[in-house]
mmCIF file of C-alpha atoms and ligand atoms in Angstrom:
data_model
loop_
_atom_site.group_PDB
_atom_site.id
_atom_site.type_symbol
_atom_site.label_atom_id
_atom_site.label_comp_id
_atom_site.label_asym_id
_atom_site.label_seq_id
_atom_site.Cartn_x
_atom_site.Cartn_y
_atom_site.Cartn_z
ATOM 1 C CA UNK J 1 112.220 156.030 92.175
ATOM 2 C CA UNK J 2 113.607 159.284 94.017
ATOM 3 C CA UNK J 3 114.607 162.166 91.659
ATOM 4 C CA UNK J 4 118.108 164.022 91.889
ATOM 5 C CA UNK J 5 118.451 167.691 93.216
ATOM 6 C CA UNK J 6 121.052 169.964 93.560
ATOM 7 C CA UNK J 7 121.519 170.330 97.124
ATOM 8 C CA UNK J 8 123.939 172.915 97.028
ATOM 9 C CA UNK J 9 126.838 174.327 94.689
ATOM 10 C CA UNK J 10 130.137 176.304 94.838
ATOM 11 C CA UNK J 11 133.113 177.133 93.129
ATOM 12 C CA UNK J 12 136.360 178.425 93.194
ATOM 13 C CA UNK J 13 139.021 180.257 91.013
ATOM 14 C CA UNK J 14 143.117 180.856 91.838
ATOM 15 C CA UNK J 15 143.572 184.494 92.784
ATOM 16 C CA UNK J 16 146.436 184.857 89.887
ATOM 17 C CA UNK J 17 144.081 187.019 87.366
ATOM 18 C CA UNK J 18 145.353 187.620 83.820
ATOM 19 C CA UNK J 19 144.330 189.502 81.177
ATOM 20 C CA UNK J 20 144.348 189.695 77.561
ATOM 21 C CA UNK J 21 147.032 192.384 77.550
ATOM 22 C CA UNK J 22 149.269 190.110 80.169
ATOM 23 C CA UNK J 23 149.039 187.802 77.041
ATOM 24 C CA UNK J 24 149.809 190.253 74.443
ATOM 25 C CA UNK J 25 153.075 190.620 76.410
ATOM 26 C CA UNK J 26 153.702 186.584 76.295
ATOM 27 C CA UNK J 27 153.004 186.058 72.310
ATOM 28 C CA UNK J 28 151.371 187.770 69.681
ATOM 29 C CA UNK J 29 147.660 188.453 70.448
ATOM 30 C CA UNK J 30 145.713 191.763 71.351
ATOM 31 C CA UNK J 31 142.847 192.384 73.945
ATOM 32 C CA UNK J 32 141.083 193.322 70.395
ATOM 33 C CA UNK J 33 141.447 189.819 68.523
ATOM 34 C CA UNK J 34 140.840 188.040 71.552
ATOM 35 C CA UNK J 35 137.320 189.776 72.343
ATOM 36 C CA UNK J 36 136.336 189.541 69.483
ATOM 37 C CA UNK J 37 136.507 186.154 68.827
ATOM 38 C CA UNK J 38 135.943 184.780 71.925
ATOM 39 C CA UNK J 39 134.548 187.525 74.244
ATOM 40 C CA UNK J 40 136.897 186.599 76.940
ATOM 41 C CA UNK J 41 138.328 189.576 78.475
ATOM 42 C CA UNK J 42 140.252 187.961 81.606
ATOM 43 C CA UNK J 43 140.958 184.222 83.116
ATOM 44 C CA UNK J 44 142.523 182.960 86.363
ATOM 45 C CA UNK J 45 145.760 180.889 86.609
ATOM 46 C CA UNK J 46 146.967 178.650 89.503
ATOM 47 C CA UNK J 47 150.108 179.773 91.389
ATOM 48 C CA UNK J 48 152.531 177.496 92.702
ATOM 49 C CA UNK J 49 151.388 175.110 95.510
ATOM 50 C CA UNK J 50 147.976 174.992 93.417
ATOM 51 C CA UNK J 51 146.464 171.858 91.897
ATOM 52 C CA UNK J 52 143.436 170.787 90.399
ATOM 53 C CA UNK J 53 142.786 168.379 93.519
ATOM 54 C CA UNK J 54 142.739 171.545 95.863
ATOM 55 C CA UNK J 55 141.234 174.164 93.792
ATOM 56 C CA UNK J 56 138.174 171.198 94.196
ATOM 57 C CA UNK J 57 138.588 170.782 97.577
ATOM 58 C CA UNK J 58 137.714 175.087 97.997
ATOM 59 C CA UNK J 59 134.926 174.543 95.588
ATOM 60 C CA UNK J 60 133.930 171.343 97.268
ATOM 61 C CA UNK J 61 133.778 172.740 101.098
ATOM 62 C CA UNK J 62 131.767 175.648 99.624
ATOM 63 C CA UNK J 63 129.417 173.572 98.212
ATOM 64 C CA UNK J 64 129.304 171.692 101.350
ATOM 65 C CA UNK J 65 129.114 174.090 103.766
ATOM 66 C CA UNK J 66 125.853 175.736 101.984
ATOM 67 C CA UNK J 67 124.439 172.437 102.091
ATOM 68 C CA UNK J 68 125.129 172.069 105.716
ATOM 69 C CA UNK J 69 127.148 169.037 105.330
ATOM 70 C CA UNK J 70 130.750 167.255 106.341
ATOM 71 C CA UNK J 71 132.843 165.682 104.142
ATOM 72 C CA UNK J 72 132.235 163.248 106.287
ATOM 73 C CA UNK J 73 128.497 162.938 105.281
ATOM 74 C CA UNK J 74 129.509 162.036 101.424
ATOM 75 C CA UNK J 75 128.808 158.703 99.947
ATOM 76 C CA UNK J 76 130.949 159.355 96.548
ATOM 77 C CA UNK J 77 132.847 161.673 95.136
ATOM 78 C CA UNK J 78 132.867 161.982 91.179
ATOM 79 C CA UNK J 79 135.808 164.161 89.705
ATOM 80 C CA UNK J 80 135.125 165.429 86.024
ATOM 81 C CA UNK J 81 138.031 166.899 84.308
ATOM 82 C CA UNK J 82 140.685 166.432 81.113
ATOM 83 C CA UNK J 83 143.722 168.081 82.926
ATOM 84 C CA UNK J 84 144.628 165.665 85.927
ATOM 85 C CA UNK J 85 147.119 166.384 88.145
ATOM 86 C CA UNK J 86 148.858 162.715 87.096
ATOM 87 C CA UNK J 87 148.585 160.136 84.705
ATOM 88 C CA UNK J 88 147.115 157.846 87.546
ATOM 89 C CA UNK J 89 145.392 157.383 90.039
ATOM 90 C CA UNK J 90 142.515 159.549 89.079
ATOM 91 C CA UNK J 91 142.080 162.994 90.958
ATOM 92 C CA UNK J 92 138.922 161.882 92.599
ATOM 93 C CA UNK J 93 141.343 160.248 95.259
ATOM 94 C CA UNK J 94 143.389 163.127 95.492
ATOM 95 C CA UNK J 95 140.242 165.602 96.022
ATOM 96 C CA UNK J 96 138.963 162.241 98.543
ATOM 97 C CA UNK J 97 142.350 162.788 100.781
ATOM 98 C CA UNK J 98 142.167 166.437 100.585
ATOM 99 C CA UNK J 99 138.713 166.872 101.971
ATOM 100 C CA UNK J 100 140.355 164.006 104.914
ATOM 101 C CA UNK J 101 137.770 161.329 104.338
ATOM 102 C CA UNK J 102 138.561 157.631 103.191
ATOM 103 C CA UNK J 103 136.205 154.361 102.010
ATOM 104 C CA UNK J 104 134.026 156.010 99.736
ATOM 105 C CA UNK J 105 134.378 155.752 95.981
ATOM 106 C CA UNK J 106 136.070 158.259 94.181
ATOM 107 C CA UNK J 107 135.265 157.797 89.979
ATOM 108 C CA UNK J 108 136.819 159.856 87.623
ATOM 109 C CA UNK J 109 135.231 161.220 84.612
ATOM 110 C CA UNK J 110 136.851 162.214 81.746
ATOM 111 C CA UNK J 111 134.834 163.533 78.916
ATOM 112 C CA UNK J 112 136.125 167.256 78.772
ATOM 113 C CA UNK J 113 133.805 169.931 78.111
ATOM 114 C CA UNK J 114 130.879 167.413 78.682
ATOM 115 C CA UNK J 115 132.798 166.058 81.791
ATOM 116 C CA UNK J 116 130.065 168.001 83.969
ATOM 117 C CA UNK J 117 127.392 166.514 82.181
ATOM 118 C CA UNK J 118 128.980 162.819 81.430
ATOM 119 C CA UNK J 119 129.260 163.074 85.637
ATOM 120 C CA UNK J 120 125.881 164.202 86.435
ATOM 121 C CA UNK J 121 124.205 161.566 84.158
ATOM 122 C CA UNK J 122 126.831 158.644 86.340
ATOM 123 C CA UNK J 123 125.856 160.810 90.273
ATOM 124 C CA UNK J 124 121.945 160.884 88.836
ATOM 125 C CA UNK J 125 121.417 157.015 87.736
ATOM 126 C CA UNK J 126 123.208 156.222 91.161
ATOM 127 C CA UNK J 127 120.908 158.921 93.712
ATOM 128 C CA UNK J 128 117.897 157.429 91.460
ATOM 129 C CA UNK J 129 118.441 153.937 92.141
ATOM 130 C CA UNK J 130 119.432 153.726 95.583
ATOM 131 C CA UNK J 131 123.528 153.258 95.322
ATOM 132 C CA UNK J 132 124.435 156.414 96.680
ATOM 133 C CA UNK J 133 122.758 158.821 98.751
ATOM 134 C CA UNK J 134 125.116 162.096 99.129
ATOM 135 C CA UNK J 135 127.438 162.530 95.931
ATOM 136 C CA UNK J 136 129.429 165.136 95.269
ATOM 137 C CA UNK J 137 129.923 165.752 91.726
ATOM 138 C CA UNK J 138 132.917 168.438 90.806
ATOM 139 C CA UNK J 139 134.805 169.611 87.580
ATOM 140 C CA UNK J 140 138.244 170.943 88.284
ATOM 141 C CA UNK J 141 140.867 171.781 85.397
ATOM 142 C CA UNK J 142 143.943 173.202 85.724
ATOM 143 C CA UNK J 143 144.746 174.756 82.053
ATOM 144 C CA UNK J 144 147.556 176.945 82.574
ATOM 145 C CA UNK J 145 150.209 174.593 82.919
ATOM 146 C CA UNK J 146 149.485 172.635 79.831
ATOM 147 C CA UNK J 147 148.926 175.888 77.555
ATOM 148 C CA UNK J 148 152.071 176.802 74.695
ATOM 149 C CA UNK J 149 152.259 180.145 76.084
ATOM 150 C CA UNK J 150 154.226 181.098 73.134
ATOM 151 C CA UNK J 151 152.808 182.671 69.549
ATOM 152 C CA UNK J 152 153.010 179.026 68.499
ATOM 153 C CA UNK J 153 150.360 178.148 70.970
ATOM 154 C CA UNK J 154 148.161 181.543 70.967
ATOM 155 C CA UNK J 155 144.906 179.974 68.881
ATOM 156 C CA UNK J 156 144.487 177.893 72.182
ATOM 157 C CA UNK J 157 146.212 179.749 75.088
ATOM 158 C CA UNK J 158 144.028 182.400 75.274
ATOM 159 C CA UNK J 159 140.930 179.860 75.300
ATOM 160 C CA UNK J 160 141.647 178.804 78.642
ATOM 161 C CA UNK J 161 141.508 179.286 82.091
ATOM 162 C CA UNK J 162 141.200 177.207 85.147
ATOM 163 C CA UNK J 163 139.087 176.937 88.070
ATOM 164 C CA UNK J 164 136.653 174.215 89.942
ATOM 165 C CA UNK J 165 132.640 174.031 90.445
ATOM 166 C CA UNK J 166 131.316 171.856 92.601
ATOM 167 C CA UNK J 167 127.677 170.394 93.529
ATOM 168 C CA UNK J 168 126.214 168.499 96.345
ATOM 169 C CA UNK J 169 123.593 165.931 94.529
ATOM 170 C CA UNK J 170 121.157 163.938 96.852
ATOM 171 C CA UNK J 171 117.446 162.301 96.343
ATOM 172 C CA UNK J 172 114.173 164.165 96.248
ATOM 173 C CA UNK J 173 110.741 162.253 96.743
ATOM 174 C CA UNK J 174 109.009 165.395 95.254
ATOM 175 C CA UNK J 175 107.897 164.313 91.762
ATOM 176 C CA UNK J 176 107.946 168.027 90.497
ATOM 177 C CA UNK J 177 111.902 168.520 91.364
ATOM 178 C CA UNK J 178 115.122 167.107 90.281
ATOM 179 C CA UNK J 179 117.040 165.933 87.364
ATOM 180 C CA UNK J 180 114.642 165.379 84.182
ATOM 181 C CA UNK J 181 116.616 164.300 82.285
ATOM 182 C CA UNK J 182 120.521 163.480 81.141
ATOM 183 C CA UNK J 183 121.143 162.979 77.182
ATOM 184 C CA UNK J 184 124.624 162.132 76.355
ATOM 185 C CA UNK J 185 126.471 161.373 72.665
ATOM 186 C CA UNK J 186 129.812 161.133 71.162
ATOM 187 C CA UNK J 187 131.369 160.674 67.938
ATOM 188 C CA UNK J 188 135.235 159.709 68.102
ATOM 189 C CA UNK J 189 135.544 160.699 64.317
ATOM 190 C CA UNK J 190 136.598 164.049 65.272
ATOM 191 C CA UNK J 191 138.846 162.705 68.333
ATOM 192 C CA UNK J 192 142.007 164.521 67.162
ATOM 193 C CA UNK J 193 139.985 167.788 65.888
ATOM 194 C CA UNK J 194 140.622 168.657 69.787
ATOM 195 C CA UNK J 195 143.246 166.537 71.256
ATOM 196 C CA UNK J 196 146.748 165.866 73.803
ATOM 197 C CA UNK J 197 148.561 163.722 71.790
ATOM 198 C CA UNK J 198 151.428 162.739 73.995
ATOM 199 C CA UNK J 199 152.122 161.547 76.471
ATOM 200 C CA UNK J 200 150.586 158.733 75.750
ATOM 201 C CA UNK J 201 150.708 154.682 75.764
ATOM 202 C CA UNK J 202 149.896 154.434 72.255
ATOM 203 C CA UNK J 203 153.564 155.844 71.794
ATOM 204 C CA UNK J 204 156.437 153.750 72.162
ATOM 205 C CA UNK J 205 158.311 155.595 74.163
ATOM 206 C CA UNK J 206 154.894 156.933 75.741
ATOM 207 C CA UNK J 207 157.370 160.185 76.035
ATOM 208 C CA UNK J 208 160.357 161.232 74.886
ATOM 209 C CA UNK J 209 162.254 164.492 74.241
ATOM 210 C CA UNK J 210 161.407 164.645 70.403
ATOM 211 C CA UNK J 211 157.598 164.464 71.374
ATOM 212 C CA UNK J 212 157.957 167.247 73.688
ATOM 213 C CA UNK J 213 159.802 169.461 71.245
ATOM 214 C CA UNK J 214 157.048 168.668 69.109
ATOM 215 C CA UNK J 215 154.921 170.339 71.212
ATOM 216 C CA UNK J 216 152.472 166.626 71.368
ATOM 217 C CA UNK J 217 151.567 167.395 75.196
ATOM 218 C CA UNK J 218 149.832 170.264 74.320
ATOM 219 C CA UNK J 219 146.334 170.855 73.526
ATOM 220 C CA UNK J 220 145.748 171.271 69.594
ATOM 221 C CA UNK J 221 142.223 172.004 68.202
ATOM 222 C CA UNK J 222 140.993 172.862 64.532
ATOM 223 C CA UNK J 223 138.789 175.836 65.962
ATOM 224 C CA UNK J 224 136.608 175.922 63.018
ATOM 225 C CA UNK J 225 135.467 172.534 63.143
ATOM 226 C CA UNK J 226 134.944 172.710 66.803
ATOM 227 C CA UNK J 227 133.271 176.019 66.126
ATOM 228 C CA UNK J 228 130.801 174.656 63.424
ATOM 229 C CA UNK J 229 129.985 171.205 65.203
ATOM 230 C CA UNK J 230 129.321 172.599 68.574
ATOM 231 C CA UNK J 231 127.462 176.112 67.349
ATOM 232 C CA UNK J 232 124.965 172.937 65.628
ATOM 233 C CA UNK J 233 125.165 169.795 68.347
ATOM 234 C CA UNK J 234 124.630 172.213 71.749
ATOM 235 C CA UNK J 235 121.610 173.570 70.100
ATOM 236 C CA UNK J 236 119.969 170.417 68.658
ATOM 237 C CA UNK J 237 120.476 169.006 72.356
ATOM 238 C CA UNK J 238 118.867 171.843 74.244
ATOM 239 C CA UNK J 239 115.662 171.090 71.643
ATOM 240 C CA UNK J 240 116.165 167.425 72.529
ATOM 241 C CA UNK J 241 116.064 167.793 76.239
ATOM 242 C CA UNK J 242 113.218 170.226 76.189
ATOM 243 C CA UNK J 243 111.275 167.519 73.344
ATOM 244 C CA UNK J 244 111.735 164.951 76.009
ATOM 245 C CA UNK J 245 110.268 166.394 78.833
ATOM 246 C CA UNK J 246 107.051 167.905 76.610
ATOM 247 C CA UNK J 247 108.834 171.544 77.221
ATOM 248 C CA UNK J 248 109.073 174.474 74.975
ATOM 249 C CA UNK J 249 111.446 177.045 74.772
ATOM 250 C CA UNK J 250 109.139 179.622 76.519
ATOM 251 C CA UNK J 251 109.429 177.208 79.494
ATOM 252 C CA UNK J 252 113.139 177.500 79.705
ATOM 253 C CA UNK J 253 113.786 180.042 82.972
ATOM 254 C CA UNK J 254 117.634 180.106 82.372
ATOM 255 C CA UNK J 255 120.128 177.649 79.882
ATOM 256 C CA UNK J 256 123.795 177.619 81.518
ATOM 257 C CA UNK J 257 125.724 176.288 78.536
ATOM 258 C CA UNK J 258 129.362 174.918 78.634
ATOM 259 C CA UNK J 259 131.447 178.108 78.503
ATOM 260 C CA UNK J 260 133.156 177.927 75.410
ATOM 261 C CA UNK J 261 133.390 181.088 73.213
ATOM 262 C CA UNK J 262 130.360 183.925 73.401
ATOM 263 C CA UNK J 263 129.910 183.097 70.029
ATOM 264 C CA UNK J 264 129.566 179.708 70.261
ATOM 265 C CA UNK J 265 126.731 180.657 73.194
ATOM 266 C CA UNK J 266 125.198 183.346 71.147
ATOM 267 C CA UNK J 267 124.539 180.878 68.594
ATOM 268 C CA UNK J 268 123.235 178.282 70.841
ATOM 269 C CA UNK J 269 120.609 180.766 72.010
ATOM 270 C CA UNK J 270 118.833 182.138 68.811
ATOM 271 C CA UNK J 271 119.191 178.538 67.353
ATOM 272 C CA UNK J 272 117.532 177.006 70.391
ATOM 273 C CA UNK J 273 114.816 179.739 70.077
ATOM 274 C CA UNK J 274 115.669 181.861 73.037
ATOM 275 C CA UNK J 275 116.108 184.931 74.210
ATOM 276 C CA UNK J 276 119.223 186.685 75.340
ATOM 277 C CA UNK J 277 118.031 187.133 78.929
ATOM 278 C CA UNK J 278 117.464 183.080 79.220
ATOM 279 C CA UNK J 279 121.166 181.890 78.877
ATOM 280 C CA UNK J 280 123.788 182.759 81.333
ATOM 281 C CA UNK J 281 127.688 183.896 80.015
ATOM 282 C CA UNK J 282 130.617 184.362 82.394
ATOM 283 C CA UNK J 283 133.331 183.742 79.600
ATOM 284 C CA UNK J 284 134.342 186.955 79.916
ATOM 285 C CA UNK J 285 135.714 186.673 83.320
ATOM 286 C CA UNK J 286 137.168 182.999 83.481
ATOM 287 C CA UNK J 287 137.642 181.839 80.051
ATOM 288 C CA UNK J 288 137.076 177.950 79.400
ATOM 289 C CA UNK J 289 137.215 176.266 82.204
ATOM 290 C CA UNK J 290 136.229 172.723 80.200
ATOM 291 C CA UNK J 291 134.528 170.587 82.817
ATOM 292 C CA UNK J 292 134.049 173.561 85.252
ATOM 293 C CA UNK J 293 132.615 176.038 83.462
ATOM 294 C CA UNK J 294 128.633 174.960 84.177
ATOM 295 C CA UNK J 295 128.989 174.489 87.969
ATOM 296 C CA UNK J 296 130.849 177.778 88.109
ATOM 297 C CA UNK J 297 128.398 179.825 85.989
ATOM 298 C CA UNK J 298 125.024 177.954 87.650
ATOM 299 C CA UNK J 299 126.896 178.595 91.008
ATOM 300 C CA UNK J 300 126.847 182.575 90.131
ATOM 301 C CA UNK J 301 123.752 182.252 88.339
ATOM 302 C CA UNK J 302 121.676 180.959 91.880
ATOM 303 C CA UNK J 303 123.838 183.848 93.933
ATOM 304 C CA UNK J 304 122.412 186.819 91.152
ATOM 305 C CA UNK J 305 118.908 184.941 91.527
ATOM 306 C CA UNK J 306 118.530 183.854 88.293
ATOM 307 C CA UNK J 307 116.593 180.679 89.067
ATOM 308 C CA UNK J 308 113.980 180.138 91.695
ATOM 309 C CA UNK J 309 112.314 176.804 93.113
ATOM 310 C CA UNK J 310 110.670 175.401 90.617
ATOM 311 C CA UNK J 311 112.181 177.131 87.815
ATOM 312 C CA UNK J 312 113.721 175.477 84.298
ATOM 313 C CA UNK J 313 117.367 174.653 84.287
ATOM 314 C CA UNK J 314 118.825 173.391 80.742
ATOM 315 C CA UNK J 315 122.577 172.404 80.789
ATOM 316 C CA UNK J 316 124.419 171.872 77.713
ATOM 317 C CA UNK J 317 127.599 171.138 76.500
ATOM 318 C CA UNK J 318 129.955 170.533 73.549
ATOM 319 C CA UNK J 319 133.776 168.925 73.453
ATOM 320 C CA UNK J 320 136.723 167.221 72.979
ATOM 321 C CA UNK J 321 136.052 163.858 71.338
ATOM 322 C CA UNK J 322 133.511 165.185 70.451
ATOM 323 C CA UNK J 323 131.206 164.796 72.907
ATOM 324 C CA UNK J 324 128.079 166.647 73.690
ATOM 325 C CA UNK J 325 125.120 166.215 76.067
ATOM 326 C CA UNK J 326 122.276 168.196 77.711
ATOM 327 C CA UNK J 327 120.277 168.318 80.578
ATOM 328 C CA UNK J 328 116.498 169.532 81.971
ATOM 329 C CA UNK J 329 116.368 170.180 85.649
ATOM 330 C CA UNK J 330 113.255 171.219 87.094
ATOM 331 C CA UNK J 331 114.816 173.483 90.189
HETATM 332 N N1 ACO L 1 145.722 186.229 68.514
HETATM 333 C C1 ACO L 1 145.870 186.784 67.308
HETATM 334 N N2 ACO L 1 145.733 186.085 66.164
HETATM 335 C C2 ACO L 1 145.444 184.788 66.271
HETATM 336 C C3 ACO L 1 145.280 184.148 67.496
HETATM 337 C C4 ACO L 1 145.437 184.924 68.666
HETATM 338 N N3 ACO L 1 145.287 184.417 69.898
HETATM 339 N N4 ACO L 1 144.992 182.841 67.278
HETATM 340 C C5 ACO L 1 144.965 182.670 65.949
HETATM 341 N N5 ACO L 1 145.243 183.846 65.342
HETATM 342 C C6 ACO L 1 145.325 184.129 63.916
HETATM 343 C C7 ACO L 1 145.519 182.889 63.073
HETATM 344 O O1 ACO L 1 146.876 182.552 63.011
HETATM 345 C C8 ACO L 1 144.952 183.324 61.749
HETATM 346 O O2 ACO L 1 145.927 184.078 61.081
HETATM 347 P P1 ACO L 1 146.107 183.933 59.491
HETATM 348 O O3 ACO L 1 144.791 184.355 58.892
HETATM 349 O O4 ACO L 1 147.229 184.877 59.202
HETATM 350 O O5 ACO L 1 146.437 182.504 59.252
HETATM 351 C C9 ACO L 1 143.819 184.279 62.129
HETATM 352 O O6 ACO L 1 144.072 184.655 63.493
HETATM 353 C C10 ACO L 1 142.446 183.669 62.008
HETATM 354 O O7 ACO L 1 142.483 182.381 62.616
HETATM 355 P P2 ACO L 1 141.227 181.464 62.578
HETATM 356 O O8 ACO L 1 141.558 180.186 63.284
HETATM 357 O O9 ACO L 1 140.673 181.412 61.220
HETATM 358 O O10 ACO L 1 140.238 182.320 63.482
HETATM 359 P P3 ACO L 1 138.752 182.035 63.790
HETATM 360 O O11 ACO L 1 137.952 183.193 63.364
HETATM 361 O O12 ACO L 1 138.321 180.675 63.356
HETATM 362 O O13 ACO L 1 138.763 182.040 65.375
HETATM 363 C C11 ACO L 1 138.775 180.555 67.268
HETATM 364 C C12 ACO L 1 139.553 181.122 66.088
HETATM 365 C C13 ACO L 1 138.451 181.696 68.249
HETATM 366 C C14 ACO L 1 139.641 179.524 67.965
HETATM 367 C C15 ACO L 1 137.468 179.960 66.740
HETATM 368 O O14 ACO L 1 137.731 179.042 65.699
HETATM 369 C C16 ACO L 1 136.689 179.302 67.804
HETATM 370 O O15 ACO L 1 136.151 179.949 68.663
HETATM 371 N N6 ACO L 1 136.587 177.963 67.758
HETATM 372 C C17 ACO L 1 135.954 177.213 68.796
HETATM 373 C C18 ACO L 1 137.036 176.715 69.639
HETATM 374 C C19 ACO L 1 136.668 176.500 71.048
HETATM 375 O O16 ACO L 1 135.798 177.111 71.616
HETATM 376 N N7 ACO L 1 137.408 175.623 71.636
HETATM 377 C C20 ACO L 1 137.273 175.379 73.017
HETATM 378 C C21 ACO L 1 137.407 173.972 73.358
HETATM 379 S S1 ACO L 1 136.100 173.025 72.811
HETATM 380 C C22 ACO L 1 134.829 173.611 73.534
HETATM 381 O O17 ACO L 1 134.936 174.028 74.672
HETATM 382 C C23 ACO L 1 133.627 173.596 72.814
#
């Protein structure tokens, strides 16, 4: 059986840039209490005319491009992301149209801050056994609409940012490259611990005004809990991944976690037993981007030369649901 590589990756972020003190001025936050806490220091926004279909499709012909392909050369598309631009069909079509192509498959993936991960483990089992040759494998969110950009909403707004990563996936016949390894859990005890309510079908109405006032379509997270299970789970999957492929953490060349909160990552490194200088953080510049925020940061990691052919790539990530996964890729 072939293995997966990355054939190529890109990403791209709205030009609208905002800081923490363009939120101090919409609720009550500070530059200070969001640094510390988070260590995010600015995000990007979409502008009108924006969408999470064609923030992909930038992040999609960038990838493409580098990997000297069409759109026309793809055999899937799969779309990772928790903030669709409708209720249905699935942004995968919409990212499909946008790039002008037709007839392939278009899955979506929806397993938030694991999305990325959930998606590669889906584009890898099809490269490996012969479905699909040429995927392209993208998370896109689009936070900024959804955010309560009010004091209310403050413990999440400032969290958030939104921007697409995209990779180009395809087979490898060299036994020393490719996609280890994909481990992915879940535990739907803590569902609502990081949840959109409404709208929803499990409401009758599935919306109505009282809902809305409510603030129910709005992201709502207990950011302790998430704090203490993912600052455990990302860890303990980074040691699984490496256990599984007979690695150690010395082998590790660079871990690009899911880019929740630096202290979430700073945690993940001395618990995994690294050093500083093997993980890569960007959360300082685009906040969470959920399912974007690994193809984004390993996109910027390859263009500072932080991994080399043949090097150790972990992936982690921790979410909504929960959900949490890792992954070893030998570069
Ligand atoms: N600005 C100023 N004050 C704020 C803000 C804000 N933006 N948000 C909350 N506060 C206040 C609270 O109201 C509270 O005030 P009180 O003591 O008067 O009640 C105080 O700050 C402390 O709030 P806590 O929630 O206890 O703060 P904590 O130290 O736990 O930090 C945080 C909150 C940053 C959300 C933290 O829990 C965290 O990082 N959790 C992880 C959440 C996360 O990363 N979620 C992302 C999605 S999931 C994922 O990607 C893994």
């Amino acid at each position: 059986m072939p293995r997966t590589e990355f054939i190529a990756t890109g990403f791209h972020v709205p030009a609208r840039l905002v800081t923490n003190d363009d939120l101090a001025r919409l609720m009550d936050t500070s530059d200070e209490w969001i640094t510390q806490r988070s260590g995010i220091k600015t995000r990007y926004w979409v502008s009108d005319g924006e969408t999470g279909a064609t923030l992909a499709r930038e992040a999609a012909c960038k990838a493409l491009t580098k990997a000297g392909l069409e759109p026309g050369d793809l055999d899937c598309i799969v779309y990772c992301t928790c903030t669709p631009d409708h209720f249905e069909p699935g942004n995968g079509v919409f990212l499909q149209r946008e790039l002008g192509i037709s007839d392939i498959p278009a899955i979506d993936v929806r397993n938030q801050c694991s999305g990325f991960l959930y998606g590669l483990s889906v584009a890898d089992a099809w490269i490996r056994t012969g479905a699909y040759r040429r995927i392209l494998l993208v998370g896109a969110e689009v936070h900024s609409r959804g955010l309560d950009k009010t004091t209310r909403g403050r413990d999440t707004a400032v969290l958030f940012g939104d921007g697409a990563g995209a990779v180009v996936l395809g087979p490898t016949d060299d036994p020393r490259r490719g996609v280890l390894s994909v481990h992915l859990f879940a535990d739907g005890r803590h569902a609502e611990k990081l949840w959109v309510d409404g709208p929803g079908l499990a409401h009758d109405p599935y919306v109505s005004e009282e809902m809305l006032q409510q603030g129910k379509h709005r992201a709502v997270m207990d950011g302790r809990e998430v704090f203490k299970f993912a600052s455990v789970l990302m860890p303990k999957s980074v040691d699984l991944a490496l256990q599984a492929n007979g690695l150690t953490p010395g082998d590790v060349t660079l871990l690009v976690p899911h880019q929740a909160n630096l202290r979430i990552i700073e945690m993940v490194q001395k618990l995994a037993g690294l050093r500083p200088d093997q993980v890569y953080a960007n959360i300082d510049r685009y906040g969470n981007t959920t399912a974007a925020s690994i193809p984004i940061a390993l996109d910027e990691a390859l263009a500072a030369g932080r991994l080399r052919r043949g090097d150790l790539l972990i992936l982690t990530a921790f979410g909504s649901g929960f959900t949490w996964a890792s992954a070893a890729i030998r570069w």
